[in-house]
PDB file of C-alpha atoms in Angstrom:
ATOM      1  CA  ASP A   1      91.923 102.175 118.336  1.00 79.00           C
ATOM      2  CA  SER A   2      93.913 102.212 115.089  1.00 84.00           C
ATOM      3  CA  GLY A   3      94.045  98.437 114.677  1.00 92.00           C
ATOM      4  CA  VAL A   4      97.837  98.414 114.986  1.00 96.00           C
ATOM      5  CA  THR A   5      99.095  96.587 118.048  1.00 96.00           C
ATOM      6  CA  GLN A   6     102.485  96.801 119.708  1.00 97.00           C
ATOM      7  CA  THR A   7     104.044  94.803 122.501  1.00 97.00           C
ATOM      8  CA  PRO A   8     105.289  95.331 125.081  1.00 97.00           C
ATOM      9  CA  LYS A   9     103.906  98.699 126.210  1.00 95.00           C
ATOM     10  CA  HIS A  10     106.854  99.356 128.460  1.00 96.00           C
ATOM     11  CA  LEU A  11     110.348  97.918 128.539  1.00 97.00           C
ATOM     12  CA  ILE A  12     113.052  98.674 131.061  1.00 97.00           C
ATOM     13  CA  THR A  13     116.506  97.289 130.470  1.00 97.00           C
ATOM     14  CA  ALA A  14     120.178  97.979 131.061  1.00 97.00           C
ATOM     15  CA  THR A  15     122.876  99.370 128.826  1.00 97.00           C
ATOM     16  CA  GLY A  16     124.478  96.801 126.584  1.00 97.00           C
ATOM     17  CA  GLN A  17     121.394  94.620 126.441  1.00 97.00           C
ATOM     18  CA  ARG A  18     119.299  93.570 123.452  1.00 97.00           C
ATOM     19  CA  VAL A  19     115.517  93.902 123.138  1.00 98.00           C
ATOM     20  CA  THR A  20     112.862  93.036 120.578  1.00 98.00           C
ATOM     21  CA  LEU A  21     109.793  95.145 119.951  1.00 98.00           C
ATOM     22  CA  ARG A  22     106.833  93.629 118.177  1.00 98.00           C
ATOM     23  CA  CYS A  23     104.207  95.145 115.903  1.00 98.00           C
ATOM     24  CA  SER A  24     101.119  93.691 114.269  1.00 98.00           C
ATOM     25  CA  PRO A  25      99.709  95.831 111.441  1.00 96.00           C
ATOM     26  CA  ARG A  26      96.060  96.466 110.699  1.00 95.00           C
ATOM     27  CA  SER A  27      94.324  93.634 108.944  1.00 93.00           C
ATOM     28  CA  GLY A  28      95.024  93.937 105.224  1.00 89.00           C
ATOM     29  CA  ASP A  29      97.948  96.340 105.546  1.00 92.00           C
ATOM     30  CA  LEU A  30     101.135  95.168 103.883  1.00 92.00           C
ATOM     31  CA  SER A  31     103.475  97.958 104.929  1.00 92.00           C
ATOM     32  CA  VAL A  32     104.959  98.426 108.362  1.00 94.00           C
ATOM     33  CA  TYR A  33     106.938 101.492 109.405  1.00 94.00           C
ATOM     34  CA  TRP A  34     108.998 102.016 112.530  1.00 96.00           C
ATOM     35  CA  TYR A  35     109.525 105.428 114.134  1.00 94.00           C
ATOM     36  CA  GLN A  36     111.479 106.599 117.156  1.00 95.00           C
ATOM     37  CA  GLN A  37     110.177 109.484 119.258  1.00 91.00           C
ATOM     38  CA  SER A  38     112.618 111.062 121.674  1.00 89.00           C
ATOM     39  CA  LEU A  39     112.741 114.420 123.400  1.00 82.00           C
ATOM     40  CA  ASP A  40     115.832 115.608 121.590  1.00 81.00           C
ATOM     41  CA  GLN A  41     115.283 114.097 118.134  1.00 82.00           C
ATOM     42  CA  GLY A  42     111.514 114.311 117.838  1.00 85.00           C
ATOM     43  CA  LEU A  43     109.671 111.749 115.730  1.00 88.00           C
ATOM     44  CA  GLN A  44     112.038 110.078 113.282  1.00 91.00           C
ATOM     45  CA  PHE A  45     111.441 107.470 110.627  1.00 91.00           C
ATOM     46  CA  LEU A  46     113.592 104.374 111.077  1.00 95.00           C
ATOM     47  CA  ILE A  47     112.657 101.768 108.503  1.00 95.00           C
ATOM     48  CA  GLN A  48     109.837 100.415 106.356  1.00 92.00           C
ATOM     49  CA  TYR A  49     108.933  96.909 105.278  1.00 94.00           C
ATOM     50  CA  TYR A  50     106.466  95.956 102.604  1.00 91.00           C
ATOM     51  CA  ASN A  51     105.201  92.389 102.372  1.00 93.00           C
ATOM     52  CA  GLY A  52     108.338  91.018 103.969  1.00 95.00           C
ATOM     53  CA  GLU A  53     110.902  93.129 102.131  1.00 94.00           C
ATOM     54  CA  GLU A  54     112.757  96.202 103.276  1.00 94.00           C
ATOM     55  CA  ARG A  55     111.557  99.192 101.239  1.00 89.00           C
ATOM     56  CA  ALA A  56     112.982 102.322 102.827  1.00 88.00           C
ATOM     57  CA  LYS A  57     115.526 103.219 105.454  1.00 91.00           C
ATOM     58  CA  GLY A  58     115.720 106.335 107.529  1.00 89.00           C
ATOM     59  CA  ASN A  59     117.867 107.291 110.488  1.00 83.00           C
ATOM     60  CA  ILE A  60     118.303 103.771 111.762  1.00 93.00           C
ATOM     61  CA  LEU A  61     121.482 102.894 113.635  1.00 94.00           C
ATOM     62  CA  GLU A  62     123.511  99.856 112.658  1.00 95.00           C
ATOM     63  CA  ARG A  63     122.798  98.418 116.127  1.00 96.00           C
ATOM     64  CA  PHE A  64     119.126  98.320 115.165  1.00 97.00           C
ATOM     65  CA  SER A  65     117.536  95.905 112.737  1.00 96.00           C
ATOM     66  CA  ALA A  66     114.044  94.912 111.752  1.00 97.00           C
ATOM     67  CA  GLN A  67     112.206  92.249 109.851  1.00 97.00           C
ATOM     68  CA  GLN A  68     108.712  91.480 108.674  1.00 97.00           C
ATOM     69  CA  PHE A  69     107.446  87.941 108.846  1.00 97.00           C
ATOM     70  CA  PRO A  70     105.149  86.017 106.465  1.00 96.00           C
ATOM     71  CA  ASP A  71     102.150  86.792 108.691  1.00 95.00           C
ATOM     72  CA  LEU A  72     103.119  90.494 108.228  1.00 96.00           C
ATOM     73  CA  HIS A  73     103.956  91.210 111.828  1.00 97.00           C
ATOM     74  CA  SER A  74     107.229  93.007 112.310  1.00 98.00           C
ATOM     75  CA  GLU A  75     109.946  93.054 114.929  1.00 98.00           C
ATOM     76  CA  LEU A  76     112.438  95.772 115.683  1.00 98.00           C
ATOM     77  CA  ASN A  77     115.616  94.527 117.304  1.00 98.00           C
ATOM     78  CA  LEU A  78     117.742  96.944 119.307  1.00 98.00           C
ATOM     79  CA  SER A  79     121.137  95.746 120.485  1.00 97.00           C
ATOM     80  CA  SER A  80     124.057  97.080 122.519  1.00 97.00           C
ATOM     81  CA  LEU A  81     121.612  99.499 124.053  1.00 97.00           C
ATOM     82  CA  GLU A  82     122.762 102.916 125.189  1.00 96.00           C
ATOM     83  CA  LEU A  83     121.121 105.446 127.458  1.00 96.00           C
ATOM     84  CA  GLY A  84     120.300 107.565 124.430  1.00 94.00           C
ATOM     85  CA  ASP A  85     118.163 104.795 122.973  1.00 96.00           C
ATOM     86  CA  SER A  86     115.519 105.490 125.592  1.00 96.00           C
ATOM     87  CA  ALA A  87     112.513 106.611 123.596  1.00 96.00           C
ATOM     88  CA  LEU A  88     109.020 105.799 122.456  1.00 94.00           C
ATOM     89  CA  TYR A  89     109.052 103.462 119.474  1.00 96.00           C
ATOM     90  CA  PHE A  90     106.035 103.601 117.209  1.00 95.00           C
ATOM     91  CA  CYS A  91     104.957 101.220 114.549  1.00 96.00           C
ATOM     92  CA  ALA A  92     102.609 102.295 111.768  1.00 94.00           C
ATOM     93  CA  SER A  93     100.988 100.429 108.931  1.00 93.00           C
ATOM     94  CA  SER A  94      99.458 101.246 105.587  1.00 89.00           C
ATOM     95  CA  VAL A  95      97.976  99.332 102.728  1.00 83.00           C
ATOM     96  CA  GLU A  96     100.533 100.085 100.041  1.00 73.00           C
ATOM     97  CA  SER A  97     104.258 100.542  99.815  1.00 62.00           C
ATOM     98  CA  SER A  98     104.024 104.113  98.672  1.00 61.00           C
ATOM     99  CA  LEU A  99     102.215 106.793 100.623  1.00 56.00           C
ATOM    100  CA  ALA A 100     100.670 108.316  97.525  1.00 55.00           C
ATOM    101  CA  GLY A 101      97.104 108.798  98.577  1.00 53.00           C
ATOM    102  CA  VAL A 102      97.418 106.527 101.578  1.00 70.00           C
ATOM    103  CA  GLU A 103      97.682 107.338 105.251  1.00 80.00           C
ATOM    104  CA  GLN A 104      99.583 105.546 107.974  1.00 87.00           C
ATOM    105  CA  PHE A 105      97.896 104.193 111.081  1.00 91.00           C
ATOM    106  CA  PHE A 106      99.954 104.295 114.239  1.00 93.00           C
ATOM    107  CA  GLY A 107     100.148 101.850 117.100  1.00 95.00           C
ATOM    108  CA  PRO A 108     100.218 102.838 120.790  1.00 93.00           C
ATOM    109  CA  GLY A 109     104.008 102.604 120.962  1.00 94.00           C
ATOM    110  CA  THR A 110     106.541 100.850 123.164  1.00 96.00           C
ATOM    111  CA  ARG A 111     108.274 102.984 125.746  1.00 95.00           C
ATOM    112  CA  LEU A 112     111.863 101.813 126.135  1.00 97.00           C
ATOM    113  CA  THR A 113     113.883 102.908 129.127  1.00 97.00           C
ATOM    114  CA  VAL A 114     117.568 102.072 129.205  1.00 97.00           C
ATOM    115  CA  LEU A 115     119.163 102.371 132.644  1.00 96.00           C
TER     116      LEU A 115
ATOM    117  CA  ALA B   1     115.731 115.633 101.491  1.00 74.00           C
ATOM    118  CA  GLN B   2     112.454 116.856 102.844  1.00 80.00           C
ATOM    119  CA  SER B   3     112.152 118.680 106.148  1.00 88.00           C
ATOM    120  CA  VAL B   4     109.332 120.171 108.191  1.00 93.00           C
ATOM    121  CA  SER B   5     109.358 123.178 110.504  1.00 94.00           C
ATOM    122  CA  GLN B   6     106.799 123.872 113.171  1.00 94.00           C
ATOM    123  CA  HIS B   7     107.461 127.289 114.590  1.00 86.00           C
ATOM    124  CA  ASN B   8     105.369 127.151 117.727  1.00 86.00           C
ATOM    125  CA  HIS B   9     106.638 124.633 120.249  1.00 91.00           C
ATOM    126  CA  HIS B  10     104.231 125.476 123.035  1.00 95.00           C
ATOM    127  CA  VAL B  11     100.904 127.231 122.699  1.00 97.00           C
ATOM    128  CA  ILE B  12      98.524 128.067 125.532  1.00 97.00           C
ATOM    129  CA  LEU B  13      95.000 129.202 124.720  1.00 97.00           C
ATOM    130  CA  SER B  14      91.785 129.756 126.567  1.00 97.00           C
ATOM    131  CA  GLU B  15      88.708 127.818 125.568  1.00 96.00           C
ATOM    132  CA  ALA B  16      86.876 129.324 122.594  1.00 96.00           C
ATOM    133  CA  ALA B  17      90.012 131.053 121.327  1.00 97.00           C
ATOM    134  CA  SER B  18      91.007 130.548 117.715  1.00 97.00           C
ATOM    135  CA  LEU B  19      93.979 128.405 116.850  1.00 97.00           C
ATOM    136  CA  GLU B  20      96.523 128.537 114.088  1.00 97.00           C
ATOM    137  CA  LEU B  21      99.609 126.339 114.131  1.00 97.00           C
ATOM    138  CA  GLY B  22     102.276 126.975 111.568  1.00 96.00           C
ATOM    139  CA  CYS B  23     103.900 124.339 109.407  1.00 96.00           C
ATOM    140  CA  ASN B  24     106.407 124.883 106.629  1.00 96.00           C
ATOM    141  CA  TYR B  25     108.091 122.196 104.609  1.00 94.00           C
ATOM    142  CA  SER B  26     111.125 122.069 102.458  1.00 91.00           C
ATOM    143  CA  TYR B  27     110.946 119.934  99.344  1.00 86.00           C
ATOM    144  CA  GLY B  28     111.093 120.822  95.689  1.00 79.00           C
ATOM    145  CA  GLY B  29     108.675 118.252  94.356  1.00 84.00           C
ATOM    146  CA  THR B  30     105.072 117.253  94.868  1.00 86.00           C
ATOM    147  CA  VAL B  31     104.129 116.364  98.397  1.00 88.00           C
ATOM    148  CA  ASN B  32     101.401 114.857 100.499  1.00 90.00           C
ATOM    149  CA  LEU B  33     100.777 116.731 103.750  1.00 93.00           C
ATOM    150  CA  PHE B  34      99.385 115.552 107.054  1.00 94.00           C
ATOM    151  CA  TRP B  35      98.521 116.768 110.513  1.00 96.00           C
ATOM    152  CA  TYR B  36      98.565 114.212 113.292  1.00 95.00           C
ATOM    153  CA  VAL B  37      97.481 114.678 116.894  1.00 96.00           C
ATOM    154  CA  GLN B  38      98.761 112.856 119.954  1.00 93.00           C
ATOM    155  CA  TYR B  39      96.550 113.126 123.015  1.00 92.00           C
ATOM    156  CA  PRO B  40      98.263 112.533 126.362  1.00 88.00           C
ATOM    157  CA  GLY B  41      99.205 108.891 126.681  1.00 82.00           C
ATOM    158  CA  GLN B  42      97.767 107.950 123.321  1.00 85.00           C
ATOM    159  CA  HIS B  43      99.011 107.077 119.867  1.00 85.00           C
ATOM    160  CA  LEU B  44      99.211 109.382 116.894  1.00 91.00           C
ATOM    161  CA  GLN B  45      95.922 109.940 115.114  1.00 92.00           C
ATOM    162  CA  LEU B  46      95.367 111.508 111.747  1.00 91.00           C
ATOM    163  CA  LEU B  47      93.582 114.876 111.879  1.00 94.00           C
ATOM    164  CA  LEU B  48      93.590 115.646 108.194  1.00 94.00           C
ATOM    165  CA  LYS B  49      95.539 115.171 105.006  1.00 92.00           C
ATOM    166  CA  TYR B  50      96.154 116.873 101.713  1.00 92.00           C
ATOM    167  CA  PHE B  51      96.995 114.971  98.557  1.00 88.00           C
ATOM    168  CA  SER B  52      95.600 117.103  95.747  1.00 87.00           C
ATOM    169  CA  GLY B  53      92.635 119.273  94.747  1.00 90.00           C
ATOM    170  CA  ASP B  54      91.097 121.899  97.015  1.00 93.00           C
ATOM    171  CA  PRO B  55      93.928 123.362  99.089  1.00 94.00           C
ATOM    172  CA  LEU B  56      91.587 123.911 102.026  1.00 96.00           C
ATOM    173  CA  VAL B  57      91.075 120.579 103.709  1.00 96.00           C
ATOM    174  CA  LYS B  58      88.741 119.815 106.543  1.00 96.00           C
ATOM    175  CA  GLY B  59      89.530 117.184 109.119  1.00 94.00           C
ATOM    176  CA  ILE B  60      88.013 115.707 112.215  1.00 92.00           C
ATOM    177  CA  LYS B  61      86.902 117.645 115.293  1.00 94.00           C
ATOM    178  CA  GLY B  62      86.485 120.939 113.452  1.00 95.00           C
ATOM    179  CA  PHE B  63      90.097 121.271 112.328  1.00 97.00           C
ATOM    180  CA  GLU B  64      91.082 122.512 108.900  1.00 97.00           C
ATOM    181  CA  ALA B  65      94.326 123.278 107.113  1.00 97.00           C
ATOM    182  CA  GLU B  66      95.251 125.271 104.073  1.00 96.00           C
ATOM    183  CA  PHE B  67      97.971 124.283 101.652  1.00 95.00           C
ATOM    184  CA  ILE B  68      99.700 127.336 100.187  1.00 95.00           C
ATOM    185  CA  LYS B  69     102.117 126.001  97.616  1.00 92.00           C
ATOM    186  CA  SER B  70     103.895 129.303  97.038  1.00 92.00           C
ATOM    187  CA  LYS B  71     104.717 129.529 100.735  1.00 94.00           C
ATOM    188  CA  PHE B  72     105.423 125.813 101.253  1.00 94.00           C
ATOM    189  CA  SER B  73     103.005 125.997 104.142  1.00 96.00           C
ATOM    190  CA  PHE B  74     100.240 123.840 105.570  1.00 97.00           C
ATOM    191  CA  ASN B  75      98.919 125.668 108.625  1.00 97.00           C
ATOM    192  CA  LEU B  76      96.388 124.066 110.923  1.00 97.00           C
ATOM    193  CA  ARG B  77      93.394 126.072 112.121  1.00 97.00           C
ATOM    194  CA  LYS B  78      90.413 125.756 114.389  1.00 97.00           C
ATOM    195  CA  PRO B  79      88.035 128.651 115.002  1.00 97.00           C
ATOM    196  CA  SER B  80      87.198 127.755 118.602  1.00 97.00           C
ATOM    197  CA  VAL B  81      89.314 125.362 120.681  1.00 97.00           C
ATOM    198  CA  GLN B  82      88.066 123.184 123.496  1.00 96.00           C
ATOM    199  CA  TRP B  83      89.791 121.911 126.608  1.00 96.00           C
ATOM    200  CA  SER B  84      89.768 118.445 125.022  1.00 95.00           C
ATOM    201  CA  ASP B  85      92.015 119.735 122.210  1.00 97.00           C
ATOM    202  CA  THR B  86      94.925 119.750 124.641  1.00 97.00           C
ATOM    203  CA  ALA B  87      97.463 117.549 122.879  1.00 97.00           C
ATOM    204  CA  GLU B  88     100.601 117.569 120.789  1.00 95.00           C
ATOM    205  CA  TYR B  89     100.186 118.320 117.110  1.00 97.00           C
ATOM    206  CA  PHE B  90     102.544 117.121 114.418  1.00 96.00           C
ATOM    207  CA  CYS B  91     102.806 118.252 110.848  1.00 96.00           C
ATOM    208  CA  ALA B  92     104.230 115.685 108.432  1.00 93.00           C
ATOM    209  CA  VAL B  93     105.216 115.577 104.800  1.00 91.00           C
ATOM    210  CA  ASN B  94     105.710 112.782 102.361  1.00 87.00           C
ATOM    211  CA  ALA B  95     107.301 113.192  98.972  1.00 81.00           C
ATOM    212  CA  ARG B  96     104.732 111.985  96.460  1.00 75.00           C
ATOM    213  CA  GLY B  97     105.596 108.397  95.646  1.00 71.00           C
ATOM    214  CA  GLY B  98     108.016 108.145  98.555  1.00 72.00           C
ATOM    215  CA  ASN B  99     107.882 105.789 101.459  1.00 71.00           C
ATOM    216  CA  LYS B 100     108.439 107.758 104.607  1.00 78.00           C
ATOM    217  CA  LEU B 101     106.814 110.503 106.585  1.00 85.00           C
ATOM    218  CA  THR B 102     108.998 113.335 107.802  1.00 89.00           C
ATOM    219  CA  PHE B 103     107.577 114.917 110.919  1.00 92.00           C
ATOM    220  CA  GLY B 104     107.986 118.341 112.406  1.00 93.00           C
ATOM    221  CA  THR B 105     109.084 118.682 116.005  1.00 91.00           C
ATOM    222  CA  GLY B 106     105.532 119.050 117.211  1.00 93.00           C
ATOM    223  CA  THR B 107     103.519 121.775 118.947  1.00 95.00           C
ATOM    224  CA  GLN B 108     102.281 121.213 122.448  1.00 95.00           C
ATOM    225  CA  LEU B 109      98.857 122.842 122.782  1.00 97.00           C
ATOM    226  CA  LYS B 110      97.335 123.474 126.178  1.00 97.00           C
ATOM    227  CA  VAL B 111      93.796 124.757 126.349  1.00 97.00           C
ATOM    228  CA  GLU B 112      92.789 126.298 129.636  1.00 96.00           C
ATOM    229  CA  LEU B 113      89.260 126.495 130.964  1.00 91.00           C
TER     230      LEU B 113
END
């Protein structure tokens, strides 16, 4: 158990819908990272938040957004869902904003299926 | 931009065989390097990491990796695999001082009894 929790574990929804994925980082970690793992794209970095502020952006679609709340949990919002958004979404956390000398701890993931 | 290549997508070994998984990265600056493992149905776990110092790093469960700067490589090795090593292995790189991990496409390892 990494200490990072994600809910829900599984999510099945229809095209065009909107969903929210939730992540709670390890106690004491200020950074939260979101990744998407799909068969065709592999594991891709989406976005990072540090202590409530966006710090880095990766291959995140405009239909997707995220935020980190004062209690440091984070939510990833996916809207206007398409079939291709079906994937495993991982959250990771680390202590600092930069990875210099610091590792990321991954949550169990949320498997999203868009029908 | 940094990128990571893992050349072996699927590897099948018998128990007690030696393992070497290739990983090459593309980035001109200083990097941190990682190997993560994902057992079936589980989350990513860190096997080992390299930040600086001795280029031969030892991780958990008998794994080790060697950073060869001149070859931009960080290959993962284990002298004798076990059935329980069946998993997917990901190499990842982070530009020193950067904020994101770039992962390779992963290598699916199956160890047969």
